[in-house]
Short mmCIF file of C-alpha atoms in Angstrom, two decimals:
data_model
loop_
_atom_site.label_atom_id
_atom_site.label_comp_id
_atom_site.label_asym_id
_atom_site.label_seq_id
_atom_site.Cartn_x
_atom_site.Cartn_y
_atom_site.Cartn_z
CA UNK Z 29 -1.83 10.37 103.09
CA UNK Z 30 -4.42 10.82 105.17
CA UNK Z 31 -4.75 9.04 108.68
CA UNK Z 32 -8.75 7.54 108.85
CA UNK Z 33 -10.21 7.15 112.46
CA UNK Z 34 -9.29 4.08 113.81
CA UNK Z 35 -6.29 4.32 112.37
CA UNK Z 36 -4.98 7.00 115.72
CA UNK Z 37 -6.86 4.08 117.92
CA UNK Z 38 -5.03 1.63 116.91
CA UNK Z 39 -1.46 3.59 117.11
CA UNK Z 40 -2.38 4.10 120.80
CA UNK Z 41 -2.94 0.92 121.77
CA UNK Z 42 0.06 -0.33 120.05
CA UNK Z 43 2.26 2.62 122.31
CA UNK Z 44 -0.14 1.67 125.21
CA UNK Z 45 0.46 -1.84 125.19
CA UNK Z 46 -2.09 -4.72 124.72
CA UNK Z 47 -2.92 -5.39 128.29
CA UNK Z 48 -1.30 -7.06 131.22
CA UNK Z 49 -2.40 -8.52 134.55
CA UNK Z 50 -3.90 -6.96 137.14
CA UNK Z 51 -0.90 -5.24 138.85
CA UNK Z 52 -0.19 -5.39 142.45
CA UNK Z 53 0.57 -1.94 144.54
CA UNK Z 54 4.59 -2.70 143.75
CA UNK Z 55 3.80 -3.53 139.75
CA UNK Z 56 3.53 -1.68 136.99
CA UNK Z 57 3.48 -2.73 133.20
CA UNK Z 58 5.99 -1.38 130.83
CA UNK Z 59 5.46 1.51 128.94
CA UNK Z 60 4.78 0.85 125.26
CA UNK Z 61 7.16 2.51 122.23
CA UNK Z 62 5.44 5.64 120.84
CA UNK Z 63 4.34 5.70 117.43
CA UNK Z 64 7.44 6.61 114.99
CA UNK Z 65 7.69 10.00 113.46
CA UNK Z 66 6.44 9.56 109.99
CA UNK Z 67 6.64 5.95 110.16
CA UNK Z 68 5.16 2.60 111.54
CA UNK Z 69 3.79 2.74 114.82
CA UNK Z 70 5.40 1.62 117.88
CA UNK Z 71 5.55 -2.32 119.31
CA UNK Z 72 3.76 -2.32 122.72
CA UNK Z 73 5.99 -2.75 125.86
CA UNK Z 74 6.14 -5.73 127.87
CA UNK Z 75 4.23 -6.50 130.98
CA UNK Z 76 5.79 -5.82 134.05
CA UNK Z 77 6.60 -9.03 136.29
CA UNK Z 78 6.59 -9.57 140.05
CA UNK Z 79 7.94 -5.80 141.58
CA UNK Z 80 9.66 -4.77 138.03
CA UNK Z 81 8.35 -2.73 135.01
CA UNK Z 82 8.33 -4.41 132.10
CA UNK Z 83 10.46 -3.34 129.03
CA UNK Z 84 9.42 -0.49 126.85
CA UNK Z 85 8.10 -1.05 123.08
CA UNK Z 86 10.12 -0.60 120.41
CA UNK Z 87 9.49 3.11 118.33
CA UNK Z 88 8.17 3.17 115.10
CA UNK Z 89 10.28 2.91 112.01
CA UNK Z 90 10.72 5.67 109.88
CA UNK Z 91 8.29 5.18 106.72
CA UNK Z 92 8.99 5.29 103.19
CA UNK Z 93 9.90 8.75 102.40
CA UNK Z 94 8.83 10.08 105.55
CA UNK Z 95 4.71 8.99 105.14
CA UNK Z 96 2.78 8.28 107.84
CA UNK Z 97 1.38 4.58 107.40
CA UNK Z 98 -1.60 3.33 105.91
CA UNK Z 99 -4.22 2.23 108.29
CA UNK Z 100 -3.42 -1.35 106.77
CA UNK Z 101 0.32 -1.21 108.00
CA UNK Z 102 -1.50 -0.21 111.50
CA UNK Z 103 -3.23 -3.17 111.47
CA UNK Z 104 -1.00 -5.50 110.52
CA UNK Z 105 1.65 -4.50 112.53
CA UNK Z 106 -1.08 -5.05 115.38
CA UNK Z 107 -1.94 -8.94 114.43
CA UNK Z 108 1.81 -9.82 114.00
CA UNK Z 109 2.29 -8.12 117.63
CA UNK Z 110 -0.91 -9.83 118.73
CA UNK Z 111 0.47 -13.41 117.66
CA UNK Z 112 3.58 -13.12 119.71
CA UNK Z 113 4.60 -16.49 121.67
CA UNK Z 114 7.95 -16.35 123.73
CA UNK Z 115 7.25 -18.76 126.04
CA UNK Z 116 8.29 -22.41 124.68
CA UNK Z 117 7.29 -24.36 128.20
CA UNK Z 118 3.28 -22.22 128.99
CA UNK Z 119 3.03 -24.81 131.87
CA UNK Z 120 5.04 -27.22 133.96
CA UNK Z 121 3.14 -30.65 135.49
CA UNK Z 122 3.19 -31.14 139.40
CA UNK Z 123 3.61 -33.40 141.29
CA UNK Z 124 0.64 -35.68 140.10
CA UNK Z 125 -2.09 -35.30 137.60
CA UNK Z 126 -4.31 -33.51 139.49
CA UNK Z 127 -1.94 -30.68 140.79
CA UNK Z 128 -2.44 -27.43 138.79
CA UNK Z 129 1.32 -27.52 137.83
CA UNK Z 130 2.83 -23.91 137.19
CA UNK Z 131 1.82 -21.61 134.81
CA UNK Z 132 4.12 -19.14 133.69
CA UNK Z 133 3.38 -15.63 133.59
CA UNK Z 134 5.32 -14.82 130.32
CA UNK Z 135 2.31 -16.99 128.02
CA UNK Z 136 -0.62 -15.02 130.53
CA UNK Z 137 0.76 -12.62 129.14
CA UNK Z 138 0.72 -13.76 125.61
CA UNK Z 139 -2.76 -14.65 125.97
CA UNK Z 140 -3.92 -11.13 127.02
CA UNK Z 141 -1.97 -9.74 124.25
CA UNK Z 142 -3.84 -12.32 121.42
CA UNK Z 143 -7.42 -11.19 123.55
CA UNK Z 144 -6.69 -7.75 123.16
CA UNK Z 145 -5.46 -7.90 119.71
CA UNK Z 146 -8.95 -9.05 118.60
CA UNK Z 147 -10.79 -6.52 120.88
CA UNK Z 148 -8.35 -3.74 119.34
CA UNK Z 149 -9.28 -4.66 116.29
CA UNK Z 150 -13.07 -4.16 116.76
CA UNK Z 151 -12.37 -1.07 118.73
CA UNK Z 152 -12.83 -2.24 121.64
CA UNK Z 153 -10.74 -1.67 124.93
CA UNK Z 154 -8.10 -4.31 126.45
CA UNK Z 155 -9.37 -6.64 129.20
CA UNK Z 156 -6.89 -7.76 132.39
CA UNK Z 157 -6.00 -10.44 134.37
CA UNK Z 158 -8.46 -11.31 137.46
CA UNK Z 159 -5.22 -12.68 139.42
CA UNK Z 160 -7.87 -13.86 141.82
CA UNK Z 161 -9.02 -16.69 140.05
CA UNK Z 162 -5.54 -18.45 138.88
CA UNK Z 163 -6.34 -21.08 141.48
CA UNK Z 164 -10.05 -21.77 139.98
CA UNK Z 165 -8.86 -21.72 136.29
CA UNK Z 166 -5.79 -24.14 137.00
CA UNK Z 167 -8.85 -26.26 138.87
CA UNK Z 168 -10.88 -25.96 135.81
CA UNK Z 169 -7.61 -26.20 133.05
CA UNK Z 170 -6.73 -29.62 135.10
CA UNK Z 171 -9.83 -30.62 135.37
CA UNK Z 172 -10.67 -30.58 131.24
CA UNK Z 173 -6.82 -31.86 130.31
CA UNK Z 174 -7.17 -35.28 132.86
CA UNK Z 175 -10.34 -36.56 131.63
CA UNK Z 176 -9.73 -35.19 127.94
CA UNK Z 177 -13.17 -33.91 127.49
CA UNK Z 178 -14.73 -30.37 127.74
CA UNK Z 179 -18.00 -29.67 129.83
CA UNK Z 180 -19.20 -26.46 131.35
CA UNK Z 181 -21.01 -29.35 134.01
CA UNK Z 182 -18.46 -31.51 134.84
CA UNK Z 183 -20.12 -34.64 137.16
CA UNK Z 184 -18.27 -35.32 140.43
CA UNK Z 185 -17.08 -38.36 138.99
CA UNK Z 186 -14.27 -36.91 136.72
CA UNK Z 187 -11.42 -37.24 138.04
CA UNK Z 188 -9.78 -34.21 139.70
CA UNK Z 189 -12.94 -32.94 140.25
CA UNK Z 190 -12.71 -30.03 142.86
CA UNK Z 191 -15.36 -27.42 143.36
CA UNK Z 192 -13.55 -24.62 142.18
CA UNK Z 193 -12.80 -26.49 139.12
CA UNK Z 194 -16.31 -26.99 138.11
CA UNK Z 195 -17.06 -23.19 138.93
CA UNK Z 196 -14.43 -22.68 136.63
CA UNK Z 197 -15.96 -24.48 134.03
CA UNK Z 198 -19.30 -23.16 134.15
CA UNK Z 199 -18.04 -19.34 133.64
CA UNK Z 200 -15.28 -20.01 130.95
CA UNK Z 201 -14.93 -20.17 127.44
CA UNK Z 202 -12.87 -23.98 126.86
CA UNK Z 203 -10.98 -25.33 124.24
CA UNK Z 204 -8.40 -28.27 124.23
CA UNK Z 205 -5.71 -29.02 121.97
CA UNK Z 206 -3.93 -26.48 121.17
CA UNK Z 207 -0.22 -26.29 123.05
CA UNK Z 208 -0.42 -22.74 124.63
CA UNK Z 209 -3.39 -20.89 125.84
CA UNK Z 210 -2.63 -17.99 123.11
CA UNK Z 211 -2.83 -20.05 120.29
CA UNK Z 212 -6.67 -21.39 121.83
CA UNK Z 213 -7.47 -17.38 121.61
CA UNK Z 214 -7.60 -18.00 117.82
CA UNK Z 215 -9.81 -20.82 117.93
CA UNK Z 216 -12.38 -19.41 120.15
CA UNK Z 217 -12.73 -16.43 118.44
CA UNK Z 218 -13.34 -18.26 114.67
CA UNK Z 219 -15.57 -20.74 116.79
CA UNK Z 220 -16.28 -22.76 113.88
CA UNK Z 221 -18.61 -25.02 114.49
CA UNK Z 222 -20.52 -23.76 117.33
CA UNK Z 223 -24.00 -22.07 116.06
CA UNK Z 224 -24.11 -20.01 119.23
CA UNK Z 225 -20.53 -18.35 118.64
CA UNK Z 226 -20.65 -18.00 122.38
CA UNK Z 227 -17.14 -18.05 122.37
CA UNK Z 228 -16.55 -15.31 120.49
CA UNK Z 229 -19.10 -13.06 121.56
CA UNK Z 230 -18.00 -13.16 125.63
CA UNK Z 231 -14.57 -12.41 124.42
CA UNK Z 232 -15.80 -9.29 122.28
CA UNK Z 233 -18.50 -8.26 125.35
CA UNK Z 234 -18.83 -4.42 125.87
CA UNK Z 235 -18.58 -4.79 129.50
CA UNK Z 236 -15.47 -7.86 129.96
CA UNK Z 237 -12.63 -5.80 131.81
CA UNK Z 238 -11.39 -8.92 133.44
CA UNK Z 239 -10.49 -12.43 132.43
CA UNK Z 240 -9.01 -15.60 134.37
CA UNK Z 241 -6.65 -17.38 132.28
CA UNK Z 242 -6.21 -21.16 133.22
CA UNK Z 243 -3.88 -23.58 131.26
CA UNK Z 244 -2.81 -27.50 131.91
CA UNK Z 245 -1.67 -29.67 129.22
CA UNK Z 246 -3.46 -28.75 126.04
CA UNK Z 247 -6.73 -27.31 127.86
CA UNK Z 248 -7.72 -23.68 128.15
CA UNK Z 249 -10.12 -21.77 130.73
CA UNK Z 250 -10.74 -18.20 129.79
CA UNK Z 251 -13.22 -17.11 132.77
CA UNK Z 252 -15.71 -14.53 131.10
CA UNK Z 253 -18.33 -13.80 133.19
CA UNK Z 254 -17.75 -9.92 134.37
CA UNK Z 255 -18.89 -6.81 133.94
CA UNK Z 256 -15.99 -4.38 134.65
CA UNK Z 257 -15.44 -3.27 131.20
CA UNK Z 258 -17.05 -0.30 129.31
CA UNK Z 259 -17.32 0.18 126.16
CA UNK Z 260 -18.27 3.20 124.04
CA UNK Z 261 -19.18 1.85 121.19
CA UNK Z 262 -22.88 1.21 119.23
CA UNK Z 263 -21.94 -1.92 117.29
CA UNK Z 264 -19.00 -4.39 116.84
CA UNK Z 265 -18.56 -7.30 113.89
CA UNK Z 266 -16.02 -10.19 112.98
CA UNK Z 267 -14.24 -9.51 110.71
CA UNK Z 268 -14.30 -5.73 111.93
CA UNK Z 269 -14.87 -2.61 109.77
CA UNK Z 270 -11.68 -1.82 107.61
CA UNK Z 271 -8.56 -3.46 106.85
CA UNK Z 272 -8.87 -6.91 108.14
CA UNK Z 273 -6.20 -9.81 108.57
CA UNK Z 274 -7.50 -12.12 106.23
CA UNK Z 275 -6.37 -14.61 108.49
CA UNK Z 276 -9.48 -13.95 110.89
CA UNK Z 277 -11.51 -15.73 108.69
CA UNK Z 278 -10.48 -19.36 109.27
CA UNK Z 279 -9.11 -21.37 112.35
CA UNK Z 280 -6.03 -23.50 112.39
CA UNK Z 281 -7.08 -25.84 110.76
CA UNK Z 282 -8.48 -24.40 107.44
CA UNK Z 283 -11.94 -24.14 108.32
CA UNK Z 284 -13.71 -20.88 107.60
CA UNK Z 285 -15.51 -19.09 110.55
CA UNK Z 286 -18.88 -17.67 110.41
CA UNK Z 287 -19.31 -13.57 109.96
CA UNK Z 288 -21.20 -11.81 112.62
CA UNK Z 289 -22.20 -8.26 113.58
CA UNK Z 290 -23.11 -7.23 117.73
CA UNK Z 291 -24.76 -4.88 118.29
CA UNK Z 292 -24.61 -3.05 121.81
CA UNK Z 293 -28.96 -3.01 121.75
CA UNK Z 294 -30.96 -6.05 120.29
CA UNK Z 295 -30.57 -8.14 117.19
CA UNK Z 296 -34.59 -8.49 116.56
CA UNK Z 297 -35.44 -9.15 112.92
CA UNK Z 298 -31.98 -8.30 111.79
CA UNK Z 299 -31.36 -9.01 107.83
CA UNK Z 300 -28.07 -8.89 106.23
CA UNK Z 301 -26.45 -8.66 102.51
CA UNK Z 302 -23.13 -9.07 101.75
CA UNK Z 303 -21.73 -7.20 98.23
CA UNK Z 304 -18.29 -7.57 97.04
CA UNK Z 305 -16.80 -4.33 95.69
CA UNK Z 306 -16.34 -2.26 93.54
CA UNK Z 307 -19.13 -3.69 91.39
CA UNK Z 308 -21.17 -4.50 94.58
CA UNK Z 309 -21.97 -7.64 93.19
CA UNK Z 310 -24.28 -9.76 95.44
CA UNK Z 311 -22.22 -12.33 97.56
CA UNK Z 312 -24.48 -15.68 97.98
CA UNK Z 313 -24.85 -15.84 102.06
CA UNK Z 314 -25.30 -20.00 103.13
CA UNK Z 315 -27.52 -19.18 105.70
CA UNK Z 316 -28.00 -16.57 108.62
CA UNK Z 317 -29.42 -16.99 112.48
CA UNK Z 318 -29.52 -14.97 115.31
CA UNK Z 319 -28.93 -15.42 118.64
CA UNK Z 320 -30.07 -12.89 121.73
CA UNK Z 321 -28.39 -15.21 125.57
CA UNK Z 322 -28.70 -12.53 128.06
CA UNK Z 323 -27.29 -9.50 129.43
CA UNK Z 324 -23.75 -9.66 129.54
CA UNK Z 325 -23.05 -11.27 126.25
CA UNK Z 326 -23.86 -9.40 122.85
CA UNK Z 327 -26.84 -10.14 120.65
CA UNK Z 328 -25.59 -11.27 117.04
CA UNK Z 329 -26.68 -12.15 113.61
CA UNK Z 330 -24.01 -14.68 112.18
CA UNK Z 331 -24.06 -15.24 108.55
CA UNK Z 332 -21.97 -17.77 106.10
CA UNK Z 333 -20.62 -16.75 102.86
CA UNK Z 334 -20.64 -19.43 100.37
CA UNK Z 335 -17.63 -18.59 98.95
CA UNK Z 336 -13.59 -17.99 99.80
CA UNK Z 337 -11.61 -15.09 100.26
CA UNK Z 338 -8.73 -13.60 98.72
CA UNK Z 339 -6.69 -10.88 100.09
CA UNK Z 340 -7.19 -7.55 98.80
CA UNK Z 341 -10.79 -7.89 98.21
CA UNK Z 342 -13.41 -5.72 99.83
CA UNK Z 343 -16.78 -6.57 100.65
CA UNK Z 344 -20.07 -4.48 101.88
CA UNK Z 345 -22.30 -5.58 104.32
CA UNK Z 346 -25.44 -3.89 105.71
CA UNK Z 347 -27.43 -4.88 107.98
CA UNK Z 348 -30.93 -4.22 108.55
CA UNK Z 349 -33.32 -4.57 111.98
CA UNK Z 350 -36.80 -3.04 112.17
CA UNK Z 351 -37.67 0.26 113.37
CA UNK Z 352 -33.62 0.66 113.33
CA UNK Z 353 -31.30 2.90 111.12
CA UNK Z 354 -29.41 0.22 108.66
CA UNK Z 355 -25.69 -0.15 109.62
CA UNK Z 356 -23.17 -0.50 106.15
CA UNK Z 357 -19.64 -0.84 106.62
CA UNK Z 358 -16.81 -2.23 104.41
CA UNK Z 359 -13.96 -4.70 105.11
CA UNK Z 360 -11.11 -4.96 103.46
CA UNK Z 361 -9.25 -7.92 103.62
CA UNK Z 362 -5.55 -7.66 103.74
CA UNK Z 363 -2.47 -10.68 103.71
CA UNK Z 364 -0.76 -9.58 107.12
CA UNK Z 365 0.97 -12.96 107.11
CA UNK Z 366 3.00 -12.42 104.00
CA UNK Z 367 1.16 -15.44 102.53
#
């Protein structure tokens, strides 16, 4: 069996790891489990904590009868790693309602590990913690969890209103209600609901190296305005090119998220069709929009499928923009959830 492209990306990110903080001159993460002989690849390593290493991945399991696995297993063995939450208790309250409390490091952590699962999965490298900003996101998380209400403008009068909290605010992605700031990864990536997909798009950005991660009762501050990163790539979509968790393609809740396709130059005119194989029948699309916001944050189309998914189905898209080359890829949608 043959091993396709992404397929010896993805392996090294699992043995890399899936990101940590921003490690200080006495830190260094843990060194990830190398991809098994013949077999599964390796779980990433831990992060390293304050002046330790963190623990080493597990190696890859032998696979059946010695074959190297499927690009599939790769992937799936990459969202299940991805969803990992080991922290029960993400944050402890202060003293009163507007003290940040204490986040702990073990669900920062987790939340790089669910960003970086997604950006693996588009082929795209990991992002780190920007350790400078805890105090602004905790500003900003406090801020959005006392007054119950999400605003990238919040007015002097809310309470717990600092400065640093609203700066917070106006360069993070937010989201409330969901009881650790991993599991409000998932929800700002299907975005349902938001035409923009803003949300989505600054966590897939070619040039994001660097996030803040802020976290106070059930809100979330993801700080996302940076331009570290690098990315060599031409295009990214969601759901990516190749096997894809089905469970990408619908939040918590049940709702299904929109498709959408960034490329790394502009989205002008862009058409797309959507064929399910292998009889490339015509999928109906809803509706489609683009959206083009600025510099740092990709240029989409976004499209709507009028119709649900099943695992094991594989679908075509292309997508077409003038004066451009058209851009067809195939995703195959795979149960990594054992549903």
């Amino acid at each position: 069996m043959k091993i396709l492209p992404v397929l010896s990306l993805l392996v090294a990110i699992l043995a890399a790891g899936c990101g940590t903080s921003d490690s200080g001159p006495d830190q260094q993460d843990g060194a990830g489990g190398s991809a098994g002989s013949a077999g599964s690849a390796g779980s990433a390593g831990s992060g390293g904590t304050d002046r330790t290493g963190g623990t080493g991945g597990k190696g890859g399991d032998g696979g059946s009868d010695g074959e190297i696995p499927t690009e599939a297993e790769v992937v799936c063995r990459l969202w299940k790693n991805g969803h990992v939450e080991n922290e029960t208790v993400p944050w402890v309250a202060g003293a009163d309602k507007c003290d940040h409390g204490t986040l702990s490091e073990v669900a920062i952590e987790n939340t790089l590990r669910r960003i970086n699962m997604f950006r693996a999965l588009s082929g795209l490298p990991p992002v780190t913690e920007n350790r400078d900003q805890r105090e602004q996101q905790q500003d900003c998380a406090v801020l959005m969890n006392v007054n119950n209400f999400l605003t990238h403008e919040p007015p002097e009068s809310f309470a717990c209103w600092t400065q640093a909290g609203a700066n917070g605010a106006g360069s993070s992605n937010l989201a409330l209600g969901y009881e650790t700031p991993g599991l409000a990864i998932h929800g700002l990536m299907a975005d349902v609901g938001v035409e923009s997909l803003g949300h989505r798009r600054w966590l897939l950005g070619y040039s994001l190296g660097k996030v803040g991660i802020g976290f106070a009762g059930k809100a979330t501050c993801v700080s996302v305005f940076d331009n570290t990163g690098r990315a060599d790539r031409a295009w990214t979509a969601f759901p990516p090119a190749g096997p894809t968790p089905i469970g990408m393609l619908s939040d918590r809740w049940g709702s299904l998220a929109a498709w959408s396709f960034h490329p790394k130059d502009k989205i002008d005119g862009a058409q797309v069709s959507m064929q399910k194989l292998p009889d490339l029948a015509e999928v109906p699309i809803e509706r489609s929009w683009t959206r083009s916001d600025g510099a740092q944050i990709p240029d989409a189309i976004a499209w709507q499928p009028r119709r649900r998914f099943v695992a094991g189905e594989t679908y075509r898209i292309t997508i077409t923009r003038p004066s451009k080359e058209a851009v067809t890829y195939d995703v195959e949608l795979v149960d990594c959830d054992g549903n």
